[in-house]
Amino acid sequence: MSIRIFVPRDSAALALGADQVAAALDVQARQRGLDIELVRNGSRGMFWLEPLVEVQTPAGRVAYGPVAPGDVQDLLDAQFQTGAAHRLCLGLTQALTYLRQQERLTFARMGVTDPLSLADYQAHEGFAGLRRALALSPSEIVQQVLDSGLRGRGGAAFPAGIKWKTVAAASSAQKYIVCNADEGDSGTYSDRMAMEGDPFMLIEGMTIAAVATGATQGYIYIRSEYPHAIATMREAIAKASAAGFSGSNILKSGKTFHLEVRKAAGAYVCGEETAMLESIEGKRGVVRAKPPIPALKGLFGQPSVINNVITFASVPIILARGAAYYTDYGVGRSSGTLPFQLTGNIKHGGLIEKAFGITLRQLLFDFGGGSASGRPIKAVQVGGPLGAYVPERYWDVPMDYEAYAAVGVTVGHGGIVVHDDTADLSRLARYAMEFCAIESCGKCTPCRIGSTRGVEVLDRIAAGNNNAKQVELLRDLCDTMLHGSLCALGSMTPNPVLSALNHYPQDFGLAVPVAEIA
Amino acid sequence: MLTESQQQIIQTIVDGKKHLPGGLLPMLHDIQDALGHIPAPALGLIAQELNLSRAEVHGVVTFYHFFRHEPAGKQVVQICRAEACQSMGADKLWEHACSRLNTQGGTTADGAVTLEPVYCLGLCSSSPAMVVDEQLHARVDTVKFDRLVAATGSVA
């Protein structure tokens, strides 16, 4: 019997040489007459250990990492294929503290299965949610999603069930399911991991949405910077349709749902749902004014469910195990889990799926092990480039939507970017404004012109020109952007800027308030 | 002016995609995949086939960062400049790349390399990250940069 060896095909593993490791294993195993089966799994999300190679043993999967192509000979000499000891051996994968301390619901299969194997997917609870959904009425499916308390995992945190209910109730000959996979925020990659590492999960979630609302056509809008995710999703859609899990006559239910991948083209604003719709329609990604809401007038003017990848991907387990199972995780109105993405200057960067209520300090130190540079952590940006910089005094606030909102921070999609004490927050604030200026769709004045003026004011502050007056001007400008912009790009850019200014005034050449020193 | 073969490639792509709802973006992607950029004379042809004005098509092509108006250099190097990569020295890496390639971004005078910023490759836990000819690389420092770019012979 052949020995099963797992080498991830996730982009982050590839970027660290996983393909070369797989090739070396293949060649050298053949030279030694070893019968091995190479499985290209997804990533477990422990990126400091990538490429993480696993070997199937009678006791379970044994992990070795990080493995460089040059380590392969040495590993084979040490008989690692039997799970033998080696300096890179980490022990049984499932026993690794980083994984054991997580609550993986959505990411349960991540790194475990072969992403494009339908058999593997079904052996790990795949399509149980869809089968259950097909046995329910559309309104019962929607009720499950409502009862689960699932809120959009893309950032705005709007209850998914309410969107679905609105679309289900709308009367129209054509409805759409649209997945926003334009994950452009620095510090996030959970969508990418889900699409590359467990693509059938997204297909299953979207198909359940279609059955619940009566939509027959779906689109997944994926950013052009994710070529591996695009290729994996396209292959997975073809496989799922050919096997009857999507497409025409889904599992002989008579229901139809056709799914297509649309490649984005590098415009950050297209992560905003209405700009994304314009882009799928073949136009410039210019934001639409709301109302009408996309649930009633969305893609091509028709009722559309729009959610991001993780939102759809959270649905199969809710249907398979019931809403109550899901709401057992989390706190208050933040039910279930969120895949937190620990990134930037952090020793053990990776994906941590945990119920809401964990604190930033736990993530940074219990999981992350502190900064990568070994220097003190100074600022942590939570929720993407439009999220606030969070100073240490908030690191013990439980991460849930309401508790975070109360201190002026958005949890968003759970992206966390760590900066050590060498970071200059005035420079990061300027970057945020400049990014907004470059990426503004141009439709509304506060965003289009405000961001350019913001850069100028921040430059004057950095030059020390009449600071008190310039700071007042900057705050006024941020207030205008916050209240006057059409979408989140303009209205949230003040978050990083003002949080940097408020919590790190010394970086702007301003005096630290007395209360802060004490 | 388009060459005859370019004209033919574009016409085939347009014919294949024009009936697709919102087919303009997929069309532009296919043209760029085939020709390496979107030649300006293609805009009129596309506009005519989709019953749009040339200005509308131009507006779409120029709105998106991904579409090239000119062919890229022989080698394309993209360095992520977003926050997570910044926190691990992406700015220094960019400066190093600029000085090694003697450019401030864009295509070098000899057409050998196109250096571009990119804003997030989803490799934020292994930053800084970059792309060399569509291959992803993570935890890139200046030594690794030199090795990767020199390996293809672009740096003198």
XYZ file of C-alpha atoms in Angstrom:
674
model
C 0.000 0.000 0.000
C 1.269 3.426 -0.861
C 2.242 5.963 1.750
C 0.078 9.098 1.743
C 2.061 12.318 1.991
C 0.344 15.703 2.088
C 1.946 18.806 0.580
C -0.304 21.904 0.558
C -1.303 23.634 -2.669
C -2.462 26.799 -0.920
C -0.962 29.989 -2.426
C 0.962 30.799 0.741
C 2.559 27.349 0.747
C 3.335 27.673 -2.967
C 4.943 31.059 -2.305
C 7.265 29.307 0.128
C 8.229 26.499 -2.232
C 5.572 23.780 -1.793
C 5.667 22.793 -5.467
C 9.440 22.305 -5.321
C 9.046 20.217 -2.168
C 6.395 18.067 -3.852
C 8.589 17.628 -6.930
C 11.610 16.652 -4.815
C 9.515 14.128 -2.897
C 8.212 12.632 -6.094
C 11.648 12.262 -7.688
C 13.476 11.009 -4.629
C 10.759 8.566 -3.577
C 10.916 7.055 -7.048
C 14.703 6.765 -6.865
C 14.321 4.883 -3.614
C 11.551 2.676 -4.943
C 9.089 4.065 -2.398
C 5.418 3.901 -3.304
C 4.031 7.265 -2.243
C 0.746 9.016 -2.975
C 1.163 12.781 -2.947
C -2.008 14.571 -1.856
C -2.086 18.308 -2.484
C -4.235 19.450 0.434
C -5.187 22.970 1.501
C -3.248 24.769 4.217
C -3.901 24.221 7.922
C -3.300 27.962 8.254
C -0.093 27.852 10.293
C 1.937 29.884 7.878
C 5.185 30.087 9.812
C 5.334 26.312 9.337
C 4.628 26.309 5.588
C 5.325 24.284 3.606
C 3.911 21.916 6.221
C 4.280 18.349 5.020
C 2.193 15.629 6.649
C 2.535 11.864 6.566
C -0.315 9.433 7.185
C 0.627 6.947 9.901
C -1.488 4.398 11.794
C -1.472 6.813 14.764
C -2.693 9.734 12.635
C -1.090 12.393 10.483
C 2.392 13.477 11.535
C 3.534 16.989 10.629
C 6.938 18.209 9.473
C 7.694 21.837 8.804
C 8.712 24.186 7.504
C 10.138 21.909 4.814
C 12.499 23.311 2.199
C 13.166 21.340 -1.009
C 16.695 20.727 0.329
C 15.274 18.967 3.403
C 13.582 16.210 1.434
C 16.588 13.918 1.146
C 17.304 14.233 4.840
C 13.658 13.541 5.707
C 13.603 10.403 3.580
C 16.920 9.261 5.067
C 15.322 9.596 8.498
C 12.322 7.503 7.343
C 9.909 10.369 7.865
C 7.396 8.503 5.706
C 6.836 6.242 8.712
C 6.418 9.223 11.023
C 9.969 8.932 12.347
C 11.714 11.541 14.462
C 13.470 14.417 12.686
C 14.449 17.967 13.614
C 11.465 19.205 11.547
C 8.997 16.785 13.143
C 6.179 18.552 14.964
C 4.313 15.451 16.127
C 0.708 14.577 15.378
C -0.916 17.434 13.456
C -4.168 17.261 15.389
C -2.249 17.581 18.665
C -0.572 20.879 17.715
C -1.570 23.515 20.256
C -2.323 26.168 17.624
C -4.923 23.897 16.019
C -6.218 22.211 19.159
C -7.193 25.524 20.724
C -9.375 26.512 17.790
C -13.065 25.960 17.106
C -13.056 25.037 13.469
C -16.565 24.855 12.058
C -16.246 26.514 8.654
C -12.572 25.585 8.345
C -12.971 22.051 9.698
C -11.823 20.440 6.449
C -9.129 23.018 5.751
C -5.802 21.329 5.154
C -7.356 17.954 5.911
C -8.873 17.104 2.544
C -7.917 17.227 -1.109
C -9.788 20.397 -2.179
C -10.910 18.984 -5.520
C -11.953 15.530 -4.393
C -15.724 15.174 -4.226
C -15.298 11.847 -2.435
C -13.070 13.425 0.201
C -15.504 16.307 0.641
C -18.456 13.992 1.181
C -16.477 11.777 3.545
C -16.074 14.886 5.715
C -19.722 15.962 5.963
C -19.734 17.669 2.563
C -23.162 18.259 0.949
C -24.955 17.164 4.147
C -26.217 20.755 4.406
C -27.458 20.797 0.812
C -29.206 17.435 1.207
C -30.941 18.712 4.322
C -31.885 21.968 2.562
C -33.478 20.060 -0.319
C -35.684 18.246 2.202
C -36.913 21.564 3.614
C -39.145 24.246 2.147
C -37.427 27.474 1.037
C -38.879 29.364 3.999
C -37.614 26.705 6.396
C -34.105 27.095 4.990
C -34.270 30.859 5.405
C -35.551 30.342 8.955
C -32.515 28.185 9.775
C -30.182 30.936 8.583
C -32.164 33.556 10.526
C -32.123 31.403 13.671
C -28.374 30.830 13.361
C -27.836 34.581 13.791
C -25.283 34.457 10.962
C -24.185 37.960 10.050
C -22.281 38.914 6.923
C -18.641 38.020 7.418
C -17.455 40.545 4.844
C -17.373 43.499 7.170
C -20.756 45.192 7.449
C -22.134 42.341 9.583
C -25.700 42.577 8.283
C -27.820 39.512 9.210
C -27.622 37.090 6.284
C -31.062 35.615 6.920
C -32.776 38.961 6.472
C -31.169 39.448 3.059
C -32.177 35.944 2.048
C -35.731 36.478 3.278
C -36.048 39.701 1.287
C -34.872 38.032 -1.919
C -37.034 34.957 -1.306
C -40.105 37.163 -0.906
C -39.379 39.297 -3.977
C -41.265 38.300 -7.087
C -39.171 38.165 -10.225
C -38.565 35.789 -13.089
C -34.817 35.948 -12.522
C -32.911 36.175 -9.245
C -29.205 35.954 -8.592
C -26.801 34.705 -5.944
C -23.608 36.745 -5.987
C -20.521 35.910 -4.009
C -18.213 38.802 -3.303
C -14.738 37.273 -3.409
C -12.945 40.539 -4.113
C -10.985 40.173 -0.887
C -8.777 43.227 -1.348
C -8.023 44.084 2.251
C -4.491 43.726 3.480
C -4.448 41.340 6.416
C -7.143 39.041 5.054
C -6.930 35.792 3.186
C -9.669 33.608 4.657
C -11.671 33.872 1.418
C -8.622 32.876 -0.593
C -7.944 29.928 1.710
C -11.563 28.794 1.558
C -11.656 28.932 -2.239
C -8.298 27.221 -2.680
C -8.617 24.753 0.175
C -12.316 23.832 0.290
C -14.083 25.146 -2.819
C -17.061 22.775 -2.680
C -18.032 24.379 0.638
C -18.617 27.713 -1.131
C -20.492 26.028 -3.979
C -22.666 24.197 -1.432
C -23.418 27.402 0.503
C -24.361 29.320 -2.635
C -26.476 26.440 -3.927
C -28.380 26.370 -0.626
C -28.967 30.128 -1.011
C -30.300 29.529 -4.512
C -32.678 26.798 -3.365
C -33.867 29.044 -0.520
C -34.562 32.084 -2.686
C -35.434 30.677 -6.087
C -32.343 32.006 -7.828
C -31.067 30.017 -10.780
C -27.873 31.838 -11.666
C -24.892 32.703 -9.513
C -21.628 34.544 -9.909
C -18.452 34.426 -7.885
C -16.522 37.652 -8.372
C -12.880 36.837 -7.597
C -10.013 39.292 -7.615
C -7.421 38.979 -10.343
C -4.658 38.820 -7.718
C -5.929 35.333 -6.784
C -5.218 33.224 -9.906
C -5.016 29.986 -7.902
C -8.386 30.604 -6.287
C -9.926 31.358 -9.684
C -8.544 28.161 -11.212
C -9.577 26.020 -8.230
C -13.109 27.425 -8.131
C -13.602 26.914 -11.878
C -12.462 23.319 -11.636
C -14.608 22.690 -8.553
C -17.706 24.157 -10.228
C -17.203 21.900 -13.238
C -16.826 18.853 -10.990
C -19.779 19.701 -8.751
C -22.046 20.329 -11.751
C -20.980 17.147 -13.527
C -21.771 15.161 -10.372
C -25.181 16.808 -9.948
C -24.470 18.865 -6.814
C -25.042 22.087 -8.721
C -26.160 23.041 -12.238
C -29.303 21.442 -13.674
C -31.581 19.193 -11.628
C -29.538 19.397 -8.409
C -29.487 15.961 -6.732
C -32.573 15.099 -8.822
C -34.627 17.736 -7.024
C -35.697 19.497 -10.201
C -33.941 22.667 -8.980
C -31.398 24.489 -11.124
C -28.448 26.666 -10.176
C -25.749 27.613 -12.653
C -22.586 29.106 -11.277
C -19.917 31.152 -13.015
C -16.647 32.716 -11.920
C -16.050 36.314 -12.946
C -12.526 37.626 -12.711
C -12.187 41.107 -11.255
C -9.618 43.580 -12.534
C -7.801 45.160 -9.654
C -10.161 47.895 -8.480
C -10.323 47.891 -4.677
C -13.699 49.654 -4.604
C -15.291 46.640 -6.335
C -15.238 44.931 -2.946
C -18.156 47.252 -2.202
C -21.254 45.346 -3.216
C -22.864 47.827 -5.584
C -19.566 48.637 -7.315
C -19.078 44.893 -7.704
C -22.495 44.579 -9.367
C -21.599 47.307 -11.862
C -18.355 45.491 -12.592
C -20.071 42.144 -13.201
C -22.428 44.006 -15.524
C -19.372 44.993 -17.549
C -19.109 48.609 -16.451
C -16.755 50.750 -14.426
C -17.040 49.758 -10.775
C -18.799 52.902 -9.679
C -20.809 52.750 -6.471
C -24.606 52.888 -6.671
C -26.652 54.993 -4.305
C -28.906 52.947 -2.008
C -31.892 52.542 -1.957
C -32.913 50.552 -3.884
C -31.258 47.771 -1.925
C -29.606 45.031 -4.010
C -31.844 42.401 -2.414
C -34.659 43.975 -4.461
C -32.775 45.573 -7.356
C -29.348 44.026 -7.567
C -27.473 42.400 -10.417
C -28.967 43.399 -13.799
C -31.685 45.117 -11.765
C -32.982 41.816 -10.338
C -33.323 40.609 -6.720
C -29.933 39.360 -5.588
C -28.432 37.744 -2.526
C -24.954 39.191 -2.079
C -22.675 37.742 0.576
C -18.972 37.220 0.862
C -17.160 33.888 0.732
C -17.087 33.102 4.450
C -20.764 33.980 4.879
C -21.833 31.474 2.215
C -19.241 28.995 3.456
C -20.739 29.144 6.959
C -24.147 28.019 5.717
C -23.574 24.285 4.982
C -22.762 23.428 8.599
C -25.730 25.481 9.852
C -28.049 23.421 7.655
C -26.273 20.137 8.362
C -26.210 20.465 12.141
C -29.003 22.947 12.781
C -29.028 26.600 13.787
C -28.768 25.852 17.503
C -25.477 24.056 17.038
C -24.040 27.191 15.472
C -25.424 29.678 18.004
C -23.893 27.640 20.827
C -20.692 29.370 19.762
C -20.180 33.091 20.225
C -21.455 35.812 22.511
C -24.464 38.138 22.478
C -25.567 39.025 18.971
C -22.299 37.752 17.515
C -23.061 34.094 17.052
C -20.832 31.404 15.682
C -17.194 31.648 14.822
C -14.955 33.940 12.813
C -11.764 32.954 11.023
C -9.336 35.498 12.464
C -6.327 36.180 10.274
C -3.242 37.070 12.227
C -0.822 38.871 9.917
C 2.010 41.338 9.568
C 4.715 41.573 12.184
C 3.765 38.460 14.151
C 5.813 35.407 15.031
C 3.144 32.780 14.415
C 0.946 34.324 11.756
C -1.986 32.246 10.620
C -5.677 31.583 10.516
C -7.452 30.991 13.793
C -11.128 30.069 13.707
C -12.579 30.870 17.079
C -15.965 31.749 18.539
C -16.611 35.466 19.011
C -15.526 36.679 22.433
C -11.808 35.922 22.220
C -9.600 38.933 22.918
C -6.965 40.513 20.749
C -4.384 39.871 23.471
C -5.130 36.139 23.365
C -4.763 36.130 19.598
C -1.569 38.186 19.600
C 0.244 36.312 22.336
C -1.381 32.909 22.988
C -1.608 32.145 19.288
C 0.723 34.660 17.675
C 3.602 34.432 20.129
C 4.236 38.189 19.960
C 5.913 40.154 17.192
C 8.117 38.567 14.545
C 10.787 41.190 15.094
C 10.866 40.516 18.842
C 10.138 44.195 19.487
C 7.097 45.440 21.421
C 3.816 45.498 19.506
C 2.712 49.083 19.065
C -0.430 49.128 16.966
C -2.809 46.519 15.617
C -5.092 47.296 12.719
C -8.282 45.282 12.906
C -10.807 44.828 10.116
C -8.734 45.772 7.079
C -7.259 49.001 5.673
C -10.432 50.866 6.643
C -10.276 49.547 10.206
C -8.928 51.342 13.240
C -5.460 51.071 14.747
C -6.052 49.535 18.155
C -3.750 50.502 21.038
C -2.923 48.167 23.893
C -5.574 49.470 26.257
C -8.260 47.810 24.104
C -6.559 44.460 23.677
C -8.680 42.850 26.413
C -12.030 43.851 24.920
C -13.882 40.689 23.814
C -14.049 40.502 20.049
C -17.693 40.761 19.153
C -19.404 43.230 16.888
C -21.085 45.267 19.625
C -18.264 45.345 22.197
C -15.852 46.469 19.489
C -18.237 49.084 18.093
C -18.480 50.512 21.618
C -14.768 51.371 21.527
C -14.876 52.616 17.951
C -13.398 49.547 16.271
C -14.943 47.243 13.677
C -14.259 43.503 13.832
C -15.058 43.336 10.127
C -13.816 40.177 8.485
C -11.375 39.398 11.303
C -8.225 40.570 9.551
C -5.534 41.606 12.052
C -2.339 43.412 10.991
C 0.364 43.760 13.621
C 2.923 46.580 13.708
C 5.870 46.791 16.101
C 7.242 49.923 17.745
C 9.179 50.964 14.645
C 5.891 51.791 12.881
C 5.184 55.462 12.238
C 1.442 55.926 12.613
C 1.401 59.286 10.843
C 2.895 57.564 7.817
C 0.289 54.791 8.015
C -2.477 57.404 8.317
C -1.151 59.153 5.230
C -1.022 55.819 3.421
C -4.703 55.225 4.245
C -5.699 58.579 2.740
C -3.488 58.087 -0.298
C -4.921 54.601 -0.857
C -8.427 56.056 -0.744
C -7.413 58.748 -3.231
C -6.047 56.166 -5.664
C -8.915 53.724 -5.256
C -11.893 56.087 -5.022
C -14.419 55.340 -7.753
C -14.911 59.078 -8.073
C -18.672 59.169 -7.778
C -18.967 61.155 -4.561
C -17.041 64.306 -3.675
C -16.158 63.611 -0.025
C -14.274 60.470 -1.007
C -12.839 61.648 -4.316
C -11.589 65.051 -3.223
C -11.553 64.565 0.535
C -8.933 61.853 0.357
C -6.605 63.989 -1.785
C -7.017 66.918 0.595
C -6.442 64.483 3.461
C -3.029 63.564 2.097
C -2.136 67.250 1.805
C -3.211 68.053 5.354
C -1.305 65.059 6.731
C 1.788 66.223 4.861
C 1.458 69.674 6.429
C 1.093 68.108 9.879
C 4.191 65.981 9.278
C 6.072 69.144 8.277
C 4.979 70.737 11.557
C 3.091 73.618 9.919
C 0.651 75.164 12.383
C -0.310 71.758 13.760
C -3.269 72.584 15.992
C -5.094 74.258 13.130
C -4.219 71.505 10.659
C -5.406 68.816 13.074
C -8.712 70.636 13.431
C -8.957 70.772 9.651
C -8.173 67.068 9.361
C -10.865 66.171 11.884
C -13.382 68.312 10.059
C -12.456 66.689 6.759
C -12.788 63.208 8.270
C -16.190 64.164 9.632
C -17.310 65.173 6.132
C -15.988 61.954 4.615
C -17.622 59.876 7.350
C -21.050 61.419 6.935
C -21.037 62.423 3.292
C -19.585 59.456 1.407
C -21.746 57.046 -0.540
C -19.941 53.880 0.477
C -17.578 52.436 3.046
C -14.403 53.431 1.178
C -14.897 57.126 1.834
C -16.827 56.790 5.069
C -14.390 54.404 6.739
C -11.034 55.828 5.650
C -11.291 58.201 8.647
C -11.066 55.101 10.932
C -7.355 54.393 10.456
C -6.562 58.101 10.202
C -8.370 59.243 13.341
C -7.422 56.230 15.437
C -3.773 56.840 14.569
C -4.136 60.510 15.452
C -6.044 59.859 18.670
C -3.946 57.017 20.040
C -0.502 57.895 18.728
C -0.378 61.745 18.736
C 3.377 61.674 19.335
C 3.852 60.258 15.834
C 2.225 63.389 14.458
C 4.502 65.662 16.455
C 1.687 66.413 18.884
C 1.766 66.408 22.664
C 0.491 63.281 24.403
C -2.525 64.160 26.586
C -1.744 64.051 30.304
C -4.363 61.343 30.904
C -2.515 59.047 28.502
C 0.851 59.420 30.237
C -0.709 58.473 33.555
C -3.100 49.854 -36.046
C -3.742 46.244 -35.255
C -1.901 43.558 -37.124
C -4.034 41.135 -39.047
C -3.438 38.379 -36.523
C -4.244 40.674 -33.598
C -7.436 41.719 -35.365
C -8.392 38.108 -35.839
C -7.673 37.146 -32.218
C -9.702 40.055 -30.907
C -12.608 39.367 -33.263
C -12.740 35.714 -32.183
C -12.740 36.693 -28.498
C -15.400 39.350 -29.014
C -17.620 36.955 -30.966
C -17.282 34.358 -28.250
C -18.125 36.682 -25.371
C -20.492 39.325 -26.696
C -23.623 37.404 -25.829
C -22.523 36.873 -22.234
C -24.412 39.109 -19.757
C -21.889 41.763 -18.723
C -19.413 40.266 -21.141
C -17.092 43.265 -21.429
C -14.780 42.370 -18.537
C -14.363 38.707 -19.519
C -13.672 39.937 -23.060
C -10.978 42.359 -21.918
C -9.391 39.666 -19.750
C -9.215 37.285 -22.694
C -7.691 39.948 -24.947
C -5.052 40.802 -22.369
C -4.321 37.100 -21.783
C -3.848 36.621 -25.515
C -1.968 39.793 -26.415
C -0.400 40.881 -23.124
C -2.262 44.194 -23.177
C -5.386 45.860 -24.569
C -4.298 47.688 -27.744
C -6.013 51.060 -28.139
C -7.383 50.282 -31.623
C -9.247 47.307 -30.108
C -11.536 49.672 -28.222
C -13.370 50.841 -31.322
C -13.943 47.299 -32.476
C -15.289 46.209 -29.078
C -17.497 49.316 -28.822
C -19.046 48.616 -32.190
C -19.784 44.984 -31.389
C -21.315 45.759 -27.981
C -23.210 48.794 -29.227
C -21.372 51.072 -26.816
C -19.490 54.297 -27.426
C -15.719 54.075 -27.684
C -15.555 56.412 -24.677
C -17.527 53.952 -22.577
C -15.158 51.124 -23.381
C -12.169 53.400 -22.791
C -13.703 54.335 -19.435
C -13.931 50.701 -18.404
C -10.431 49.763 -19.551
C -8.823 52.707 -17.756
C -10.877 52.301 -14.566
C -9.293 48.955 -13.712
C -5.651 48.751 -12.632
C -5.247 45.244 -13.986
C -5.592 46.144 -17.655
C -2.415 47.143 -19.477
C -2.398 49.771 -22.174
C 1.113 48.865 -23.302
C 2.883 45.515 -23.383
C 4.800 44.707 -20.179
C 8.547 44.078 -20.021
C 9.983 40.618 -20.530
C 9.749 40.013 -16.801
C 7.000 41.333 -14.557
C 7.841 41.923 -10.899
C 5.063 42.963 -8.527
C 5.777 43.893 -4.929
C 2.986 44.102 -2.373
C 2.905 47.487 -0.704
C -0.145 47.043 1.538
C -0.140 47.314 5.336
C 0.765 43.749 6.360
C 3.731 43.754 3.999
C 4.680 47.276 5.091
C 4.911 46.035 8.672
C 7.625 43.613 7.564
C 9.681 45.944 5.437
C 7.920 46.150 2.062
C 8.859 49.817 1.681
C 12.550 48.960 1.958
C 12.094 46.093 -0.461
C 10.453 48.447 -2.969
C 13.283 50.967 -2.644
C 15.796 48.185 -3.117
C 13.983 46.985 -6.247
C 13.860 50.510 -7.638
C 17.581 51.008 -7.161
C 18.508 47.568 -8.511
C 16.379 48.021 -11.606
C 17.041 51.729 -11.959
C 13.374 52.652 -12.213
C 10.721 54.237 -9.999
C 8.215 51.623 -11.107
C 7.040 50.862 -14.618
C 9.029 49.266 -17.408
C 12.797 49.690 -17.508
C 14.279 51.578 -20.442
C 15.604 48.384 -22.020
C 12.191 46.724 -21.722
C 13.605 43.925 -19.589
C 11.535 44.336 -16.446
C 8.224 45.877 -15.443
C 8.132 46.731 -11.741
C 4.692 47.333 -10.260
C 3.184 47.791 -6.836
C 0.369 45.432 -5.937
C -2.038 45.843 -3.032
C -2.399 42.501 -1.305
C -1.732 39.021 -2.603
C -3.375 37.341 0.392
C -0.001 36.241 1.754
C -0.218 38.632 4.698
C 0.972 36.083 7.283
C 4.201 35.495 5.361
C 4.984 39.058 4.369
C 6.552 40.761 2.511
C 5.306 39.114 -0.649
C 5.888 39.529 -4.350
C 5.148 38.029 -7.740
C 7.771 37.312 -10.397
C 6.283 36.245 -13.711
C 3.109 34.971 -12.038
C 5.042 32.955 -9.426
C 4.284 33.918 -5.833
C 7.057 34.457 -3.322
C 6.657 35.120 0.391
C 8.993 36.309 3.166
C 11.030 38.175 0.592
C 14.069 40.125 1.726
C 16.580 41.976 -0.431
C 18.798 38.893 -0.752
C 15.872 36.762 -1.910
C 14.815 39.524 -4.293
C 18.245 39.620 -5.902
C 18.317 35.858 -6.212
C 14.870 35.673 -7.825
C 15.283 38.560 -10.184
C 18.922 37.835 -11.028
C 18.050 34.217 -11.702
C 16.155 35.266 -14.786
C 18.953 37.505 -15.924
C 17.169 40.838 -15.700
C 19.560 42.544 -13.337
C 22.883 43.477 -14.809
